[in-house]
């Protein structure tokens, strides 16, 4: 690609030699999404909303980013407008109206642009058996994890215990069922550890720690989530191991929401991550340009450096 399309986040006022991940270009993209979503608030008819979105993603920075998605601009635009026509909010969905649906889809396009062509974990066994991932349970036993998480309760005794805790101490832990696949790339673990340590440093003593709901997933599990009504992208960075979902709803109930938003939003504004508000959880995806720094950070955290 040449000319103005050589960089999907190109800005006439910014040197074209700067990397694709430049924070100012990323902010331009986010600003364009917010402008579109603001316009959609007053649009009642899904058909009108779909036409407005189609026009917006066919002419500016939005189109340039979608062109970098694995199947190109046309497929991504058609998928989005189809989702608008078919949209029906559910309790499981992270989008409760058309503007929020559009916001999630277009922000997810950054993930796809960065990681959509990376090899995905197809099955749950691929995730569990990958030597590119680390087992969070092992790291926790070795005190190398600074955030909290839990694994899905597969057996009846553990489900009974958790049900009893929910009855006797509601709100003690998040309502999430836990990770089906408790694995993550070392770089993601390093990022989450760093966020957890910053949050703890800002918070009062004995405040809740950062809670992580999900990291690596398989495409099979992603299909399963979509069947339950979740907005689970087919080219999700979770399936390449480069994204995580951080619990937000529970943190807000515990008085930690503003602090956590600040910790995550700073990293997004600095271009380290893509950040998507999905309601109960906030989705975090690593910018490829930040990976070398995270690898160095992991070596220090794990004692390998």
PDB file of C-alpha atoms in Angstrom:
ATOM      1  CA  UNK A   1       0.000   0.000   0.000  1.00  0.00           C
ATOM      2  CA  UNK A   2       1.246   3.488  -0.794  1.00  0.00           C
ATOM      3  CA  UNK A   3       0.408   7.137  -0.276  1.00  0.00           C
ATOM      4  CA  UNK A   4      -2.044   8.085   2.454  1.00  0.00           C
ATOM      5  CA  UNK A   5      -2.951   4.451   3.022  1.00  0.00           C
ATOM      6  CA  UNK A   6       0.588   3.307   3.803  1.00  0.00           C
ATOM      7  CA  UNK A   7      -0.266   3.611   7.493  1.00  0.00           C
ATOM      8  CA  UNK A   8      -3.853   3.075   8.666  1.00  0.00           C
ATOM      9  CA  UNK A   9      -3.383   5.651  11.408  1.00  0.00           C
ATOM     10  CA  UNK A  10      -1.594   8.208   9.271  1.00  0.00           C
ATOM     11  CA  UNK A  11      -1.849  11.859  10.262  1.00  0.00           C
ATOM     12  CA  UNK A  12      -0.578  14.717   8.074  1.00  0.00           C
ATOM     13  CA  UNK A  13       0.868  16.343  11.203  1.00  0.00           C
ATOM     14  CA  UNK A  14       2.781  13.255  12.299  1.00  0.00           C
ATOM     15  CA  UNK A  15       5.900  11.903  10.662  1.00  0.00           C
ATOM     16  CA  UNK A  16       5.092   8.864   8.511  1.00  0.00           C
ATOM     17  CA  UNK A  17       8.287   7.222   9.745  1.00  0.00           C
ATOM     18  CA  UNK A  18       6.704   6.873  13.197  1.00  0.00           C
ATOM     19  CA  UNK A  19       5.388   3.403  14.021  1.00  0.00           C
ATOM     20  CA  UNK A  20       1.864   2.223  13.371  1.00  0.00           C
ATOM     21  CA  UNK A  21       1.385   2.054  17.114  1.00  0.00           C
ATOM     22  CA  UNK A  22       2.043   5.748  17.750  1.00  0.00           C
ATOM     23  CA  UNK A  23      -0.273   6.805  20.634  1.00  0.00           C
ATOM     24  CA  UNK A  24      -1.503   9.899  18.790  1.00  0.00           C
ATOM     25  CA  UNK A  25      -2.652   7.870  15.826  1.00  0.00           C
ATOM     26  CA  UNK A  26      -4.351   5.365  18.070  1.00  0.00           C
ATOM     27  CA  UNK A  27      -6.120   8.205  19.847  1.00  0.00           C
ATOM     28  CA  UNK A  28      -7.328   9.593  16.504  1.00  0.00           C
ATOM     29  CA  UNK A  29      -8.882   6.229  15.764  1.00  0.00           C
ATOM     30  CA  UNK A  30     -10.588   6.094  19.166  1.00  0.00           C
ATOM     31  CA  UNK A  31     -11.840   9.670  18.768  1.00  0.00           C
ATOM     32  CA  UNK A  32     -13.360   8.819  15.389  1.00  0.00           C
ATOM     33  CA  UNK A  33     -15.182   5.860  16.931  1.00  0.00           C
ATOM     34  CA  UNK A  34     -16.564   8.015  19.747  1.00  0.00           C
ATOM     35  CA  UNK A  35     -17.765  10.616  17.267  1.00  0.00           C
ATOM     36  CA  UNK A  36     -19.608   7.955  15.281  1.00  0.00           C
ATOM     37  CA  UNK A  37     -21.139   6.390  18.404  1.00  0.00           C
ATOM     38  CA  UNK A  38     -22.298   9.798  19.643  1.00  0.00           C
ATOM     39  CA  UNK A  39     -24.118  10.327  16.348  1.00  0.00           C
ATOM     40  CA  UNK A  40     -25.747   6.902  16.651  1.00  0.00           C
ATOM     41  CA  UNK A  41     -27.312   7.644  20.052  1.00  0.00           C
ATOM     42  CA  UNK A  42     -30.212   9.504  18.431  1.00  0.00           C
ATOM     43  CA  UNK A  43     -30.707   6.953  15.619  1.00  0.00           C
ATOM     44  CA  UNK A  44     -33.647   4.660  16.391  1.00  0.00           C
ATOM     45  CA  UNK A  45     -34.004   2.502  13.282  1.00  0.00           C
ATOM     46  CA  UNK A  46     -31.348  -0.248  12.907  1.00  0.00           C
ATOM     47  CA  UNK A  47     -31.407   0.205   9.135  1.00  0.00           C
ATOM     48  CA  UNK A  48     -30.574   3.897   9.471  1.00  0.00           C
ATOM     49  CA  UNK A  49     -27.838   3.065  11.971  1.00  0.00           C
ATOM     50  CA  UNK A  50     -26.351   0.464   9.627  1.00  0.00           C
ATOM     51  CA  UNK A  51     -26.297   2.944   6.732  1.00  0.00           C
ATOM     52  CA  UNK A  52     -24.602   5.604   8.863  1.00  0.00           C
ATOM     53  CA  UNK A  53     -21.999   3.119  10.045  1.00  0.00           C
ATOM     54  CA  UNK A  54     -21.416   1.844   6.504  1.00  0.00           C
ATOM     55  CA  UNK A  55     -20.754   5.396   5.317  1.00  0.00           C
ATOM     56  CA  UNK A  56     -18.400   6.136   8.240  1.00  0.00           C
ATOM     57  CA  UNK A  57     -16.284   2.995   7.834  1.00  0.00           C
ATOM     58  CA  UNK A  58     -15.981   3.480   4.075  1.00  0.00           C
ATOM     59  CA  UNK A  59     -14.284   6.856   3.967  1.00  0.00           C
ATOM     60  CA  UNK A  60     -11.768   7.657   6.694  1.00  0.00           C
ATOM     61  CA  UNK A  61      -9.371   6.315   9.294  1.00  0.00           C
ATOM     62  CA  UNK A  62     -11.939   3.649  10.200  1.00  0.00           C
ATOM     63  CA  UNK A  63     -11.716   2.179   6.709  1.00  0.00           C
ATOM     64  CA  UNK A  64      -7.922   2.252   6.785  1.00  0.00           C
ATOM     65  CA  UNK A  65      -7.838   0.171   9.964  1.00  0.00           C
ATOM     66  CA  UNK A  66     -10.483  -2.297   8.777  1.00  0.00           C
ATOM     67  CA  UNK A  67      -8.458  -2.821   5.593  1.00  0.00           C
ATOM     68  CA  UNK A  68      -5.711  -4.259   7.797  1.00  0.00           C
ATOM     69  CA  UNK A  69      -8.027  -6.842   9.361  1.00  0.00           C
ATOM     70  CA  UNK A  70      -7.499 -10.458   8.215  1.00  0.00           C
ATOM     71  CA  UNK A  71     -10.401 -10.470   5.720  1.00  0.00           C
ATOM     72  CA  UNK A  72     -10.204  -6.851   4.687  1.00  0.00           C
ATOM     73  CA  UNK A  73     -12.435  -3.804   4.899  1.00  0.00           C
ATOM     74  CA  UNK A  74     -15.434  -5.084   2.951  1.00  0.00           C
ATOM     75  CA  UNK A  75     -15.871  -8.222   5.034  1.00  0.00           C
ATOM     76  CA  UNK A  76     -15.393  -6.338   8.314  1.00  0.00           C
ATOM     77  CA  UNK A  77     -17.883  -3.636   7.294  1.00  0.00           C
ATOM     78  CA  UNK A  78     -20.474  -6.175   6.189  1.00  0.00           C
ATOM     79  CA  UNK A  79     -20.021  -8.154   9.392  1.00  0.00           C
ATOM     80  CA  UNK A  80     -20.580  -5.014  11.466  1.00  0.00           C
ATOM     81  CA  UNK A  81     -23.684  -3.857   9.594  1.00  0.00           C
ATOM     82  CA  UNK A  82     -25.098  -7.387   9.741  1.00  0.00           C
ATOM     83  CA  UNK A  83     -24.544  -7.394  13.505  1.00  0.00           C
ATOM     84  CA  UNK A  84     -26.490  -4.137  13.760  1.00  0.00           C
ATOM     85  CA  UNK A  85     -29.478  -5.588  11.896  1.00  0.00           C
ATOM     86  CA  UNK A  86     -29.411  -8.740  14.035  1.00  0.00           C
ATOM     87  CA  UNK A  87     -28.671  -7.009  17.335  1.00  0.00           C
ATOM     88  CA  UNK A  88     -30.696  -7.991  20.375  1.00  0.00           C
ATOM     89  CA  UNK A  89     -29.239  -7.201  23.817  1.00  0.00           C
ATOM     90  CA  UNK A  90     -28.852 -10.081  26.240  1.00  0.00           C
ATOM     91  CA  UNK A  91     -27.573 -10.397  29.787  1.00  0.00           C
ATOM     92  CA  UNK A  92     -24.452 -12.110  28.436  1.00  0.00           C
ATOM     93  CA  UNK A  93     -23.697  -9.493  25.792  1.00  0.00           C
ATOM     94  CA  UNK A  94     -21.150  -6.761  26.477  1.00  0.00           C
ATOM     95  CA  UNK A  95     -23.164  -4.440  24.212  1.00  0.00           C
ATOM     96  CA  UNK A  96     -26.540  -3.222  25.459  1.00  0.00           C
ATOM     97  CA  UNK A  97     -27.356  -0.867  22.559  1.00  0.00           C
ATOM     98  CA  UNK A  98     -26.249  -0.238  18.968  1.00  0.00           C
ATOM     99  CA  UNK A  99     -23.663   2.469  19.797  1.00  0.00           C
ATOM    100  CA  UNK A 100     -21.936   0.171  22.298  1.00  0.00           C
ATOM    101  CA  UNK A 101     -22.065  -2.687  19.785  1.00  0.00           C
ATOM    102  CA  UNK A 102     -20.372  -0.510  17.161  1.00  0.00           C
ATOM    103  CA  UNK A 103     -17.788   0.699  19.673  1.00  0.00           C
ATOM    104  CA  UNK A 104     -16.820  -2.848  20.682  1.00  0.00           C
ATOM    105  CA  UNK A 105     -16.601  -4.025  17.065  1.00  0.00           C
ATOM    106  CA  UNK A 106     -14.462  -1.114  15.876  1.00  0.00           C
ATOM    107  CA  UNK A 107     -12.126  -1.180  18.853  1.00  0.00           C
ATOM    108  CA  UNK A 108     -11.773  -4.932  18.334  1.00  0.00           C
ATOM    109  CA  UNK A 109     -10.549  -4.119  14.822  1.00  0.00           C
ATOM    110  CA  UNK A 110      -7.327  -2.833  16.397  1.00  0.00           C
ATOM    111  CA  UNK A 111      -6.799  -6.255  17.961  1.00  0.00           C
ATOM    112  CA  UNK A 112      -7.429  -7.853  14.560  1.00  0.00           C
ATOM    113  CA  UNK A 113      -5.034  -5.461  12.823  1.00  0.00           C
ATOM    114  CA  UNK A 114      -2.294  -6.280  15.349  1.00  0.00           C
ATOM    115  CA  UNK A 115      -2.813 -10.017  15.887  1.00  0.00           C
ATOM    116  CA  UNK A 116      -5.469 -11.253  13.435  1.00  0.00           C
ATOM    117  CA  UNK A 117      -2.943 -13.022  11.236  1.00  0.00           C
ATOM    118  CA  UNK A 118      -1.151 -14.709  14.129  1.00  0.00           C
ATOM    119  CA  UNK A 119      -1.540 -18.447  14.581  1.00  0.00           C
ATOM    120  CA  UNK A 120      -4.530 -19.191  16.808  1.00  0.00           C
ATOM    121  CA  UNK A 121      -5.009 -21.936  19.366  1.00  0.00           C
ATOM    122  CA  UNK A 122      -7.714 -24.058  17.750  1.00  0.00           C
ATOM    123  CA  UNK A 123      -8.651 -26.432  20.567  1.00  0.00           C
ATOM    124  CA  UNK A 124      -8.531 -26.255  24.357  1.00  0.00           C
ATOM    125  CA  UNK A 125      -5.852 -28.939  24.229  1.00  0.00           C
ATOM    126  CA  UNK A 126      -3.742 -26.627  22.041  1.00  0.00           C
ATOM    127  CA  UNK A 127      -3.861 -24.012  24.792  1.00  0.00           C
ATOM    128  CA  UNK A 128      -3.114 -26.425  27.627  1.00  0.00           C
ATOM    129  CA  UNK A 129      -0.256 -28.059  25.728  1.00  0.00           C
ATOM    130  CA  UNK A 130       1.441 -24.965  24.308  1.00  0.00           C
ATOM    131  CA  UNK A 131       5.031 -24.288  25.350  1.00  0.00           C
ATOM    132  CA  UNK A 132       4.451 -20.598  24.503  1.00  0.00           C
ATOM    133  CA  UNK A 133       2.120 -20.224  27.485  1.00  0.00           C
ATOM    134  CA  UNK A 134       2.675 -20.451  31.215  1.00  0.00           C
ATOM    135  CA  UNK A 135       0.355 -22.134  33.710  1.00  0.00           C
ATOM    136  CA  UNK A 136      -1.111 -19.488  36.017  1.00  0.00           C
ATOM    137  CA  UNK A 137      -1.717 -22.043  38.779  1.00  0.00           C
ATOM    138  CA  UNK A 138       1.968 -22.957  38.875  1.00  0.00           C
ATOM    139  CA  UNK A 139       2.983 -19.301  38.923  1.00  0.00           C
ATOM    140  CA  UNK A 140       0.562 -18.621  41.766  1.00  0.00           C
ATOM    141  CA  UNK A 141       2.060 -21.416  43.841  1.00  0.00           C
ATOM    142  CA  UNK A 142       5.485 -19.901  43.215  1.00  0.00           C
ATOM    143  CA  UNK A 143       4.237 -16.422  44.208  1.00  0.00           C
ATOM    144  CA  UNK A 144       4.924 -15.037  40.724  1.00  0.00           C
ATOM    145  CA  UNK A 145       1.368 -13.757  40.248  1.00  0.00           C
ATOM    146  CA  UNK A 146       0.293 -10.407  41.706  1.00  0.00           C
ATOM    147  CA  UNK A 147      -3.300 -10.488  40.453  1.00  0.00           C
ATOM    148  CA  UNK A 148      -6.181 -12.738  41.424  1.00  0.00           C
ATOM    149  CA  UNK A 149      -8.042 -15.280  39.299  1.00  0.00           C
ATOM    150  CA  UNK A 150      -9.903 -18.505  39.745  1.00  0.00           C
ATOM    151  CA  UNK A 151     -10.418 -21.586  37.636  1.00  0.00           C
ATOM    152  CA  UNK A 152     -13.840 -22.889  36.655  1.00  0.00           C
ATOM    153  CA  UNK A 153     -15.174 -25.460  39.104  1.00  0.00           C
ATOM    154  CA  UNK A 154     -15.541 -28.636  37.065  1.00  0.00           C
ATOM    155  CA  UNK A 155     -16.448 -30.975  39.933  1.00  0.00           C
ATOM    156  CA  UNK A 156     -19.550 -30.960  42.133  1.00  0.00           C
ATOM    157  CA  UNK A 157     -17.824 -30.426  45.529  1.00  0.00           C
ATOM    158  CA  UNK A 158     -16.153 -27.197  44.393  1.00  0.00           C
ATOM    159  CA  UNK A 159     -19.366 -25.931  42.814  1.00  0.00           C
ATOM    160  CA  UNK A 160     -21.194 -26.571  46.083  1.00  0.00           C
ATOM    161  CA  UNK A 161     -18.543 -24.672  48.058  1.00  0.00           C
ATOM    162  CA  UNK A 162     -18.717 -21.700  45.710  1.00  0.00           C
ATOM    163  CA  UNK A 163     -22.506 -21.643  45.839  1.00  0.00           C
ATOM    164  CA  UNK A 164     -22.338 -21.585  49.644  1.00  0.00           C
ATOM    165  CA  UNK A 165     -19.897 -18.666  49.563  1.00  0.00           C
ATOM    166  CA  UNK A 166     -22.183 -16.728  47.227  1.00  0.00           C
ATOM    167  CA  UNK A 167     -25.065 -17.237  49.661  1.00  0.00           C
ATOM    168  CA  UNK A 168     -23.222 -16.447  52.864  1.00  0.00           C
ATOM    169  CA  UNK A 169     -20.862 -13.741  51.578  1.00  0.00           C
ATOM    170  CA  UNK A 170     -22.384 -12.131  48.483  1.00  0.00           C
ATOM    171  CA  UNK A 171     -19.968  -9.801  46.773  1.00  0.00           C
ATOM    172  CA  UNK A 172     -16.909 -11.365  48.391  1.00  0.00           C
ATOM    173  CA  UNK A 173     -15.681 -12.398  44.937  1.00  0.00           C
ATOM    174  CA  UNK A 174     -16.762 -11.501  41.378  1.00  0.00           C
ATOM    175  CA  UNK A 175     -19.710 -13.322  39.818  1.00  0.00           C
ATOM    176  CA  UNK A 176     -17.521 -14.695  37.018  1.00  0.00           C
ATOM    177  CA  UNK A 177     -17.345 -18.498  36.869  1.00  0.00           C
ATOM    178  CA  UNK A 178     -13.582 -18.409  36.424  1.00  0.00           C
ATOM    179  CA  UNK A 179     -11.071 -19.338  33.764  1.00  0.00           C
ATOM    180  CA  UNK A 180     -11.715 -22.388  31.681  1.00  0.00           C
ATOM    181  CA  UNK A 181      -8.102 -22.258  30.490  1.00  0.00           C
ATOM    182  CA  UNK A 182      -5.741 -20.827  33.168  1.00  0.00           C
ATOM    183  CA  UNK A 183      -2.822 -20.125  30.843  1.00  0.00           C
ATOM    184  CA  UNK A 184      -1.226 -16.990  29.456  1.00  0.00           C
ATOM    185  CA  UNK A 185       1.737 -15.698  27.545  1.00  0.00           C
ATOM    186  CA  UNK A 186       4.541 -14.511  29.833  1.00  0.00           C
ATOM    187  CA  UNK A 187       4.239 -11.030  28.318  1.00  0.00           C
ATOM    188  CA  UNK A 188       0.546 -10.811  29.274  1.00  0.00           C
ATOM    189  CA  UNK A 189       1.323 -12.030  32.770  1.00  0.00           C
ATOM    190  CA  UNK A 190       4.046  -9.373  33.053  1.00  0.00           C
ATOM    191  CA  UNK A 191       1.586  -6.664  31.972  1.00  0.00           C
ATOM    192  CA  UNK A 192      -1.107  -7.797  34.399  1.00  0.00           C
ATOM    193  CA  UNK A 193       1.405  -8.106  37.233  1.00  0.00           C
ATOM    194  CA  UNK A 194       2.597  -4.572  36.536  1.00  0.00           C
ATOM    195  CA  UNK A 195      -0.990  -3.254  36.525  1.00  0.00           C
ATOM    196  CA  UNK A 196      -1.723  -5.120  39.767  1.00  0.00           C
ATOM    197  CA  UNK A 197       1.341  -3.695  41.496  1.00  0.00           C
ATOM    198  CA  UNK A 198       0.522  -0.147  40.380  1.00  0.00           C
ATOM    199  CA  UNK A 199      -3.071  -0.542  41.540  1.00  0.00           C
ATOM    200  CA  UNK A 200      -1.957  -1.852  44.937  1.00  0.00           C
ATOM    201  CA  UNK A 201       0.481   1.033  45.346  1.00  0.00           C
ATOM    202  CA  UNK A 202      -2.312   3.542  44.749  1.00  0.00           C
ATOM    203  CA  UNK A 203      -4.948   1.830  46.884  1.00  0.00           C
ATOM    204  CA  UNK A 204      -5.544   1.777  50.604  1.00  0.00           C
ATOM    205  CA  UNK A 205      -4.140  -1.166  52.595  1.00  0.00           C
ATOM    206  CA  UNK A 206      -6.120  -4.416  52.305  1.00  0.00           C
ATOM    207  CA  UNK A 207      -7.958  -3.198  49.200  1.00  0.00           C
ATOM    208  CA  UNK A 208      -9.020  -5.828  46.620  1.00  0.00           C
ATOM    209  CA  UNK A 209      -6.343  -6.854  44.169  1.00  0.00           C
ATOM    210  CA  UNK A 210      -6.685  -6.786  40.401  1.00  0.00           C
ATOM    211  CA  UNK A 211      -8.894  -9.692  39.274  1.00  0.00           C
ATOM    212  CA  UNK A 212      -8.437 -11.294  35.839  1.00  0.00           C
ATOM    213  CA  UNK A 213     -11.315 -13.240  34.286  1.00  0.00           C
ATOM    214  CA  UNK A 214      -9.731 -14.641  31.133  1.00  0.00           C
ATOM    215  CA  UNK A 215      -6.511 -14.670  29.127  1.00  0.00           C
ATOM    216  CA  UNK A 216      -5.799 -17.318  26.472  1.00  0.00           C
ATOM    217  CA  UNK A 217      -8.693 -19.037  24.701  1.00  0.00           C
ATOM    218  CA  UNK A 218      -9.089 -21.463  21.842  1.00  0.00           C
ATOM    219  CA  UNK A 219     -11.191 -20.707  18.780  1.00  0.00           C
ATOM    220  CA  UNK A 220     -13.425 -23.603  19.858  1.00  0.00           C
ATOM    221  CA  UNK A 221     -14.048 -21.926  23.213  1.00  0.00           C
ATOM    222  CA  UNK A 222     -14.617 -18.599  21.472  1.00  0.00           C
ATOM    223  CA  UNK A 223     -17.319 -20.260  19.356  1.00  0.00           C
ATOM    224  CA  UNK A 224     -18.858 -21.624  22.550  1.00  0.00           C
ATOM    225  CA  UNK A 225     -18.955 -18.159  24.129  1.00  0.00           C
ATOM    226  CA  UNK A 226     -20.575 -16.700  21.012  1.00  0.00           C
ATOM    227  CA  UNK A 227     -23.268 -19.385  21.174  1.00  0.00           C
ATOM    228  CA  UNK A 228     -24.067 -18.201  24.718  1.00  0.00           C
ATOM    229  CA  UNK A 229     -24.615 -14.657  23.444  1.00  0.00           C
ATOM    230  CA  UNK A 230     -21.269 -13.045  24.181  1.00  0.00           C
ATOM    231  CA  UNK A 231     -19.691 -10.651  21.663  1.00  0.00           C
ATOM    232  CA  UNK A 232     -16.749 -12.968  20.923  1.00  0.00           C
ATOM    233  CA  UNK A 233     -14.859 -11.979  17.769  1.00  0.00           C
ATOM    234  CA  UNK A 234     -13.816 -14.754  15.417  1.00  0.00           C
ATOM    235  CA  UNK A 235     -10.314 -13.265  15.118  1.00  0.00           C
ATOM    236  CA  UNK A 236      -9.975 -12.433  18.816  1.00  0.00           C
ATOM    237  CA  UNK A 237      -6.510 -11.727  20.165  1.00  0.00           C
ATOM    238  CA  UNK A 238      -7.452 -14.055  23.054  1.00  0.00           C
ATOM    239  CA  UNK A 239      -7.065 -16.943  20.607  1.00  0.00           C
ATOM    240  CA  UNK A 240      -3.484 -15.934  19.880  1.00  0.00           C
ATOM    241  CA  UNK A 241      -2.824 -15.396  23.577  1.00  0.00           C
ATOM    242  CA  UNK A 242      -2.350 -11.631  23.398  1.00  0.00           C
ATOM    243  CA  UNK A 243      -5.432 -10.391  25.293  1.00  0.00           C
ATOM    244  CA  UNK A 244      -6.960 -10.541  28.762  1.00  0.00           C
ATOM    245  CA  UNK A 245     -10.252  -9.572  30.402  1.00  0.00           C
ATOM    246  CA  UNK A 246      -9.983  -7.657  33.671  1.00  0.00           C
ATOM    247  CA  UNK A 247     -12.931  -7.643  36.097  1.00  0.00           C
ATOM    248  CA  UNK A 248     -14.359  -4.137  36.439  1.00  0.00           C
ATOM    249  CA  UNK A 249     -17.912  -4.411  37.786  1.00  0.00           C
ATOM    250  CA  UNK A 250     -16.837  -6.064  41.052  1.00  0.00           C
ATOM    251  CA  UNK A 251     -13.928  -3.643  41.441  1.00  0.00           C
ATOM    252  CA  UNK A 252     -16.361  -0.749  41.146  1.00  0.00           C
ATOM    253  CA  UNK A 253     -18.593  -2.247  43.830  1.00  0.00           C
ATOM    254  CA  UNK A 254     -15.539  -2.488  46.073  1.00  0.00           C
ATOM    255  CA  UNK A 255     -14.662   1.174  45.491  1.00  0.00           C
ATOM    256  CA  UNK A 256     -11.703   0.423  43.208  1.00  0.00           C
ATOM    257  CA  UNK A 257     -13.220   1.220  39.813  1.00  0.00           C
ATOM    258  CA  UNK A 258     -11.810   4.720  39.372  1.00  0.00           C
ATOM    259  CA  UNK A 259      -8.316   3.656  40.373  1.00  0.00           C
ATOM    260  CA  UNK A 260      -8.376   0.663  38.041  1.00  0.00           C
ATOM    261  CA  UNK A 261      -9.705   2.740  35.155  1.00  0.00           C
ATOM    262  CA  UNK A 262      -6.797   5.121  35.676  1.00  0.00           C
ATOM    263  CA  UNK A 263      -4.225   2.322  35.685  1.00  0.00           C
ATOM    264  CA  UNK A 264      -5.553   0.813  32.450  1.00  0.00           C
ATOM    265  CA  UNK A 265      -6.414   4.060  30.662  1.00  0.00           C
ATOM    266  CA  UNK A 266      -2.905   5.418  31.144  1.00  0.00           C
ATOM    267  CA  UNK A 267      -1.457   2.420  29.352  1.00  0.00           C
ATOM    268  CA  UNK A 268      -3.970   2.831  26.526  1.00  0.00           C
ATOM    269  CA  UNK A 269      -3.168   6.536  26.156  1.00  0.00           C
ATOM    270  CA  UNK A 270       0.535   5.671  25.982  1.00  0.00           C
ATOM    271  CA  UNK A 271      -0.151   3.166  23.204  1.00  0.00           C
ATOM    272  CA  UNK A 272       0.857   0.091  25.190  1.00  0.00           C
ATOM    273  CA  UNK A 273      -2.533  -1.592  24.915  1.00  0.00           C
ATOM    274  CA  UNK A 274      -5.905  -1.538  23.226  1.00  0.00           C
ATOM    275  CA  UNK A 275      -8.623  -1.120  25.865  1.00  0.00           C
ATOM    276  CA  UNK A 276     -12.324  -1.944  25.439  1.00  0.00           C
ATOM    277  CA  UNK A 277     -15.016  -1.322  28.031  1.00  0.00           C
ATOM    278  CA  UNK A 278     -17.175  -4.462  27.850  1.00  0.00           C
ATOM    279  CA  UNK A 279     -19.271  -3.760  30.915  1.00  0.00           C
ATOM    280  CA  UNK A 280     -18.493  -6.316  33.591  1.00  0.00           C
ATOM    281  CA  UNK A 281     -14.950  -6.691  32.295  1.00  0.00           C
ATOM    282  CA  UNK A 282     -12.505  -4.514  30.385  1.00  0.00           C
ATOM    283  CA  UNK A 283     -10.684  -6.134  27.503  1.00  0.00           C
ATOM    284  CA  UNK A 284      -6.937  -5.519  27.282  1.00  0.00           C
ATOM    285  CA  UNK A 285      -4.844  -6.346  24.200  1.00  0.00           C
ATOM    286  CA  UNK A 286      -1.087  -5.849  23.953  1.00  0.00           C
ATOM    287  CA  UNK A 287       0.315  -3.583  21.253  1.00  0.00           C
ATOM    288  CA  UNK A 288       2.951  -5.600  19.321  1.00  0.00           C
ATOM    289  CA  UNK A 289       5.470  -2.767  19.673  1.00  0.00           C
ATOM    290  CA  UNK A 290       5.279  -3.144  23.465  1.00  0.00           C
ATOM    291  CA  UNK A 291       6.082  -6.879  23.463  1.00  0.00           C
ATOM    292  CA  UNK A 292       9.901  -6.574  23.744  1.00  0.00           C
ATOM    293  CA  UNK A 293       9.539  -4.367  26.824  1.00  0.00           C
ATOM    294  CA  UNK A 294       7.118  -6.847  28.370  1.00  0.00           C
ATOM    295  CA  UNK A 295       9.514  -9.722  27.710  1.00  0.00           C
ATOM    296  CA  UNK A 296      12.236  -7.865  29.554  1.00  0.00           C
ATOM    297  CA  UNK A 297       9.777  -7.112  32.345  1.00  0.00           C
ATOM    298  CA  UNK A 298       8.855 -10.798  32.595  1.00  0.00           C
ATOM    299  CA  UNK A 299      12.492 -11.835  32.895  1.00  0.00           C
ATOM    300  CA  UNK A 300      12.791  -9.531  35.872  1.00  0.00           C
ATOM    301  CA  UNK A 301       9.525 -10.688  37.470  1.00  0.00           C
ATOM    302  CA  UNK A 302      10.236 -14.375  37.017  1.00  0.00           C
ATOM    303  CA  UNK A 303      13.858 -14.219  38.098  1.00  0.00           C
ATOM    304  CA  UNK A 304      15.044 -15.328  34.663  1.00  0.00           C
ATOM    305  CA  UNK A 305      16.925 -12.134  33.891  1.00  0.00           C
TER     306      UNK A 305
END
